[in-house]
Amino acid sequence: MGMQAASAAASLSFIYSLKWGAPNSAQIFVTPSNKLPLKTNATHFPCPKFTNNKVKTRATLGEKDDIAPPTPLLVQEKEQSNREVEESVKILKKAAKTRKVAAAEILSALSVIEKAKIDYSGFLETLGGSESPGRTWMLIFTAEKKLKSGRYFPVTAVQRFDAAAKRIENGVYLGPIGCLTFEGRFSWKKRMLAFIFERVHIKIGPLKPLEIGFGQKDNREPSTVSKDPFFVWFYIDEEIAVARGRAGGTAFWCRCRRVTTSYSL
């Protein structure tokens, strides 16, 4: 009798597991038939539904972020510097054409150009050309040391630079009254042009020009170390040029036609 009861109980347990799943050892399925389930005041909240998709915190492969990456600070500073130089060059070119730009505005433009780090690798060829007799530049504006003050140059002053022959000519032209020109040689290192004048030409009215040599017999190369005069060039393009002299003054020139004389190089 006992064996039959145990067999019946095992069969009932097997059928129960097929219909409702295997009972958990911690669960109690027997409820007294003479008692109702315990009533409680507990509030039941719906369980949140979870999906297998992960929360998207950044762009996935093959997608682009909506926000562009920030521009590096050094790039921003360089772009700002380039814009300032471009605006300053425009001011100087306007001053060269009209001579109506205020001196304070020109001094500010010169200060920007002096501080900028401009590539000078092509300066010499732009300044003096690739073949003789070179190129000529008219002096427009001169400023005192540290750009404290400045003014438009009152007379016609023209400089010629011959990059092929390394020759320089500096002249002041007074129309029918005459002219005074200095001529010599120069050397170039990086953006520094040192020079030595060898002779001067003087022309007064209808009189024949007079040439006077300075008596320098050596053919040494001009050098800043030898206390020769020099220019440090900050900017040169096809229209204007900016440089500082040995004494500390800054000036800018504009490209012009060559002034021809009977004793020109």
CSV table of C-alpha atoms in Angstrom, one decimal:
chain,number,residue,atom,x,y,z
A,1,MET,CA,0.0,0.0,0.0
A,2,GLY,CA,2.9,2.4,0.9
A,3,MET,CA,4.7,1.7,-2.4
A,4,GLN,CA,1.6,2.5,-4.4
A,5,ALA,CA,1.1,5.8,-2.6
A,6,ALA,CA,4.7,6.8,-3.3
A,7,SER,CA,4.4,5.9,-6.9
A,8,ALA,CA,1.2,7.9,-7.3
A,9,ALA,CA,2.8,11.0,-5.7
A,10,ALA,CA,5.8,10.8,-8.0
A,11,SER,CA,3.5,10.6,-11.1
A,12,LEU,CA,1.5,13.6,-9.9
A,13,SER,CA,4.7,15.6,-9.4
A,14,PHE,CA,5.9,14.7,-12.9
A,15,ILE,CA,2.6,15.8,-14.5
A,16,TYR,CA,2.6,19.1,-12.5
A,17,SER,CA,6.1,19.9,-13.8
A,18,LEU,CA,5.1,19.4,-17.4
A,19,LYS,CA,2.1,21.8,-17.0
A,20,TRP,CA,3.5,24.5,-14.7
A,21,GLY,CA,7.3,23.9,-14.6
A,22,ALA,CA,9.3,22.3,-11.9
A,23,PRO,CA,8.4,23.6,-8.5
A,24,ASN,CA,11.0,25.7,-6.7
A,25,SER,CA,12.2,24.2,-3.4
A,26,ALA,CA,11.6,27.6,-1.8
A,27,GLN,CA,8.0,27.8,-3.0
A,28,ILE,CA,5.0,26.3,-1.1
A,29,PHE,CA,2.1,25.1,-3.2
A,30,VAL,CA,-0.1,23.7,-0.5
A,31,THR,CA,-2.7,26.1,0.7
A,32,PRO,CA,-5.1,25.2,3.4
A,33,SER,CA,-8.5,24.8,1.8
A,34,ASN,CA,-10.3,26.3,4.8
A,35,LYS,CA,-8.4,29.7,4.6
A,36,LEU,CA,-8.3,32.4,2.0
A,37,PRO,CA,-5.0,34.0,1.0
A,38,LEU,CA,-3.7,36.7,3.2
A,39,LYS,CA,-5.0,40.1,2.1
A,40,THR,CA,-2.4,43.0,2.2
A,41,ASN,CA,-2.4,46.7,1.4
A,42,ALA,CA,0.7,46.5,-0.8
A,43,THR,CA,0.6,48.4,-4.0
A,44,HIS,CA,1.8,46.7,-7.1
A,45,PHE,CA,3.9,48.7,-9.6
A,46,PRO,CA,4.3,47.6,-13.2
A,47,CYS,CA,7.7,46.3,-14.0
A,48,PRO,CA,9.7,48.4,-16.4
A,49,LYS,CA,10.3,46.9,-19.8
A,50,PHE,CA,13.9,46.5,-20.9
A,51,THR,CA,15.1,45.9,-24.4
A,52,ASN,CA,18.3,44.6,-25.6
A,53,ASN,CA,19.3,47.9,-27.2
A,54,LYS,CA,21.9,49.9,-25.3
A,55,VAL,CA,21.6,53.5,-24.6
A,56,LYS,CA,23.3,55.5,-27.3
A,57,THR,CA,25.8,57.8,-25.8
A,58,ARG,CA,28.0,58.6,-28.9
A,59,ALA,CA,28.0,58.1,-32.6
A,60,THR,CA,28.2,54.6,-33.8
A,61,LEU,CA,30.5,53.3,-36.5
A,62,GLY,CA,29.7,54.8,-39.9
A,63,GLU,CA,27.7,57.8,-38.4
A,64,LYS,CA,28.9,61.4,-37.9
A,65,ASP,CA,28.6,63.5,-34.8
A,66,ASP,CA,26.2,66.4,-35.2
A,67,ILE,CA,28.7,68.7,-33.4
A,68,ALA,CA,32.0,69.4,-35.2
A,69,PRO,CA,35.2,69.0,-33.1
A,70,PRO,CA,36.6,72.2,-31.7
A,71,THR,CA,39.3,74.0,-33.6
A,72,PRO,CA,42.7,73.8,-31.8
A,73,LEU,CA,43.7,77.0,-30.1
A,74,LEU,CA,47.0,77.4,-32.1
A,75,VAL,CA,45.1,77.1,-35.3
A,76,GLN,CA,42.6,79.8,-34.2
A,77,GLU,CA,45.5,82.1,-33.2
A,78,LYS,CA,47.2,81.6,-36.6
A,79,GLU,CA,44.0,82.3,-38.5
A,80,GLN,CA,43.4,85.4,-36.4
A,81,SER,CA,46.9,86.6,-37.1
A,82,ASN,CA,46.6,86.0,-40.8
A,83,ARG,CA,43.3,88.0,-40.9
A,84,GLU,CA,45.0,90.9,-39.1
A,85,VAL,CA,48.0,90.9,-41.5
A,86,GLU,CA,45.6,90.9,-44.5
A,87,GLU,CA,43.7,93.9,-43.1
A,88,SER,CA,46.9,95.7,-42.3
A,89,VAL,CA,48.3,95.2,-45.8
A,90,LYS,CA,45.0,96.6,-47.3
A,91,ILE,CA,45.5,99.7,-45.1
A,92,LEU,CA,49.0,100.2,-46.4
A,93,LYS,CA,48.1,99.7,-50.0
A,94,LYS,CA,45.3,102.2,-49.6
A,95,ALA,CA,47.7,104.7,-48.0
A,96,ALA,CA,50.1,104.2,-50.9
A,97,LYS,CA,47.4,105.0,-53.5
A,98,THR,CA,45.6,107.9,-51.7
A,99,ARG,CA,48.0,109.2,-49.1
A,100,LYS,CA,44.9,110.0,-47.1
A,101,VAL,CA,45.0,107.2,-44.5
A,102,ALA,CA,45.7,108.6,-41.0
A,103,ALA,CA,49.2,108.2,-39.6
A,104,ALA,CA,47.9,106.4,-36.5
A,105,GLU,CA,46.1,103.8,-38.6
A,106,ILE,CA,49.3,103.2,-40.6
A,107,LEU,CA,51.4,102.9,-37.5
A,108,SER,CA,49.0,100.3,-36.1
A,109,ALA,CA,49.2,98.3,-39.4
A,110,LEU,CA,53.0,98.4,-39.3
A,111,SER,CA,53.0,97.1,-35.8
A,112,VAL,CA,50.8,94.1,-36.7
A,113,ILE,CA,53.0,93.3,-39.7
A,114,GLU,CA,56.2,93.6,-37.6
A,115,LYS,CA,54.9,91.1,-35.0
A,116,ALA,CA,53.6,88.6,-37.5
A,117,LYS,CA,55.7,85.5,-38.4
A,118,ILE,CA,55.6,85.8,-42.2
A,119,ASP,CA,57.5,83.4,-44.5
A,120,TYR,CA,60.5,85.3,-46.0
A,121,SER,CA,61.8,82.7,-48.3
A,122,GLY,CA,60.6,84.6,-51.4
A,123,PHE,CA,61.4,88.1,-50.2
A,124,LEU,CA,64.6,88.7,-52.2
A,125,GLU,CA,63.2,87.7,-55.6
A,126,THR,CA,60.1,89.7,-55.0
A,127,LEU,CA,62.1,92.7,-54.0
A,128,GLY,CA,64.8,92.6,-56.6
A,129,GLY,CA,63.5,90.5,-59.4
A,130,SER,CA,65.2,87.6,-61.1
A,131,GLU,CA,67.3,89.6,-63.6
A,132,SER,CA,69.0,93.0,-63.9
A,133,PRO,CA,68.3,95.8,-63.6
A,134,GLY,CA,66.0,94.6,-60.8
A,135,ARG,CA,62.9,96.4,-59.4
A,136,THR,CA,62.2,99.9,-58.1
A,137,TRP,CA,60.3,100.9,-55.0
A,138,MET,CA,59.0,104.4,-53.9
A,139,LEU,CA,59.2,105.3,-50.3
A,140,ILE,CA,55.7,106.2,-48.9
A,141,PHE,CA,55.9,106.5,-45.2
A,142,THR,CA,58.5,106.5,-42.5
A,143,ALA,CA,58.1,105.9,-38.7
A,144,GLU,CA,60.3,106.7,-35.8
A,145,LYS,CA,61.8,104.0,-33.5
A,146,LYS,CA,59.2,101.8,-31.8
A,147,LEU,CA,56.5,103.3,-34.1
A,148,LYS,CA,56.0,106.3,-31.8
A,149,SER,CA,55.1,108.6,-34.7
A,150,GLY,CA,55.4,108.8,-38.4
A,151,ARG,CA,54.6,110.7,-41.6
A,152,TYR,CA,54.3,110.4,-45.3
A,153,PHE,CA,57.7,111.0,-47.0
A,154,PRO,CA,57.5,114.6,-48.4
A,155,VAL,CA,59.6,114.1,-51.5
A,156,THR,CA,60.1,111.5,-54.2
A,157,ALA,CA,62.5,108.9,-52.9
A,158,VAL,CA,63.1,105.7,-55.0
A,159,GLN,CA,65.2,102.7,-54.2
A,160,ARG,CA,66.2,100.0,-56.8
A,161,PHE,CA,67.2,96.5,-55.8
A,162,ASP,CA,68.9,94.2,-58.3
A,163,ALA,CA,68.8,90.7,-56.8
A,164,ALA,CA,70.7,89.1,-59.7
A,165,ALA,CA,73.7,91.5,-59.5
A,166,LYS,CA,73.3,92.3,-55.7
A,167,ARG,CA,73.3,96.1,-56.5
A,168,ILE,CA,71.4,98.8,-54.7
A,169,GLU,CA,70.5,102.4,-55.8
A,170,ASN,CA,68.9,105.0,-53.5
A,171,GLY,CA,67.8,108.3,-55.0
A,172,VAL,CA,65.9,111.5,-54.1
A,173,TYR,CA,64.3,113.2,-57.1
A,174,LEU,CA,63.3,116.9,-57.1
A,175,GLY,CA,62.0,117.2,-60.6
A,176,PRO,CA,63.6,120.0,-62.7
A,177,ILE,CA,65.7,121.0,-59.7
A,178,GLY,CA,67.8,117.9,-59.8
A,179,CYS,CA,68.4,114.6,-58.0
A,180,LEU,CA,70.8,112.9,-55.7
A,181,THR,CA,71.5,109.1,-55.9
A,182,PHE,CA,73.7,106.7,-54.1
A,183,GLU,CA,74.8,103.4,-55.6
A,184,GLY,CA,76.5,100.3,-54.2
A,185,ARG,CA,76.3,96.6,-53.4
A,186,PHE,CA,74.3,94.6,-50.9
A,187,SER,CA,74.3,91.1,-49.3
A,188,TRP,CA,71.3,89.1,-48.3
A,189,LYS,CA,70.9,86.7,-45.3
A,190,LYS,CA,67.5,85.3,-44.3
A,191,ARG,CA,65.5,88.6,-44.4
A,192,MET,CA,68.3,91.0,-43.7
A,193,LEU,CA,69.8,93.2,-46.5
A,194,ALA,CA,73.1,94.9,-45.6
A,195,PHE,CA,74.6,97.3,-48.0
A,196,ILE,CA,77.6,99.6,-48.8
A,197,PHE,CA,77.4,102.7,-51.0
A,198,GLU,CA,80.3,103.1,-53.3
A,199,ARG,CA,79.6,106.4,-55.0
A,200,VAL,CA,77.1,109.2,-55.2
A,201,HIS,CA,75.7,111.0,-58.3
A,202,ILE,CA,74.6,114.6,-58.1
A,203,LYS,CA,72.5,116.3,-60.8
A,204,ILE,CA,71.5,120.0,-60.6
A,205,GLY,CA,69.3,121.5,-63.2
A,206,PRO,CA,70.7,121.5,-66.7
A,207,LEU,CA,74.2,121.0,-65.5
A,208,LYS,CA,76.1,117.8,-66.2
A,209,PRO,CA,75.9,115.1,-63.4
A,210,LEU,CA,78.7,114.8,-61.0
A,211,GLU,CA,80.0,111.5,-59.7
A,212,ILE,CA,81.9,111.2,-56.5
A,213,GLY,CA,83.4,107.9,-55.3
A,214,PHE,CA,83.8,107.1,-51.6
A,215,GLY,CA,87.3,105.7,-52.0
A,216,GLN,CA,86.5,102.2,-50.7
A,217,LYS,CA,89.0,99.8,-52.4
A,218,ASP,CA,88.0,96.6,-50.6
A,219,ASN,CA,85.4,94.3,-52.1
A,220,ARG,CA,84.2,92.8,-48.9
A,221,GLU,CA,80.7,91.7,-48.6
A,222,PRO,CA,78.4,94.0,-46.6
A,223,SER,CA,77.6,92.7,-43.2
A,224,THR,CA,75.5,93.7,-40.2
A,225,VAL,CA,78.5,92.6,-38.0
A,226,SER,CA,80.7,95.3,-39.6
A,227,LYS,CA,78.2,98.1,-38.7
A,228,ASP,CA,77.1,98.5,-42.3
A,229,PRO,CA,73.6,99.9,-42.8
A,230,PHE,CA,70.9,97.3,-43.3
A,231,PHE,CA,67.2,96.7,-43.6
A,232,VAL,CA,65.2,93.9,-41.9
A,233,TRP,CA,62.2,93.1,-44.1
A,234,PHE,CA,58.9,92.1,-42.5
A,235,TYR,CA,56.7,92.0,-45.6
A,236,ILE,CA,57.1,92.0,-49.3
A,237,ASP,CA,54.6,91.3,-52.1
A,238,GLU,CA,54.2,92.6,-55.7
A,239,GLU,CA,52.9,95.9,-54.5
A,240,ILE,CA,54.3,97.0,-51.1
A,241,ALA,CA,57.3,96.3,-48.9
A,242,VAL,CA,57.9,96.9,-45.2
A,243,ALA,CA,61.3,97.1,-43.4
A,244,ARG,CA,63.1,98.5,-40.4
A,245,GLY,CA,66.5,100.2,-40.7
A,246,ARG,CA,69.5,99.9,-38.5
A,247,ALA,CA,68.6,103.0,-36.5
A,248,GLY,CA,65.2,101.4,-35.6
A,249,GLY,CA,62.9,103.3,-37.8
A,250,THR,CA,60.3,101.5,-39.9
A,251,ALA,CA,59.2,102.4,-43.4
A,252,PHE,CA,57.1,101.0,-46.2
A,253,TRP,CA,57.4,101.3,-50.0
A,254,CYS,CA,55.2,100.7,-53.0
A,255,ARG,CA,56.3,99.3,-56.3
A,256,CYS,CA,56.9,101.9,-59.0
A,257,ARG,CA,58.4,102.3,-62.4
A,258,ARG,CA,62.1,102.8,-62.8
A,259,VAL,CA,63.4,106.3,-62.8
A,260,THR,CA,65.9,106.6,-65.7
A,261,THR,CA,68.8,109.0,-65.7
A,262,SER,CA,72.0,109.3,-67.8
A,263,TYR,CA,74.0,107.6,-65.0
A,264,SER,CA,71.7,104.9,-63.9
A,265,LEU,CA,73.0,101.4,-63.4
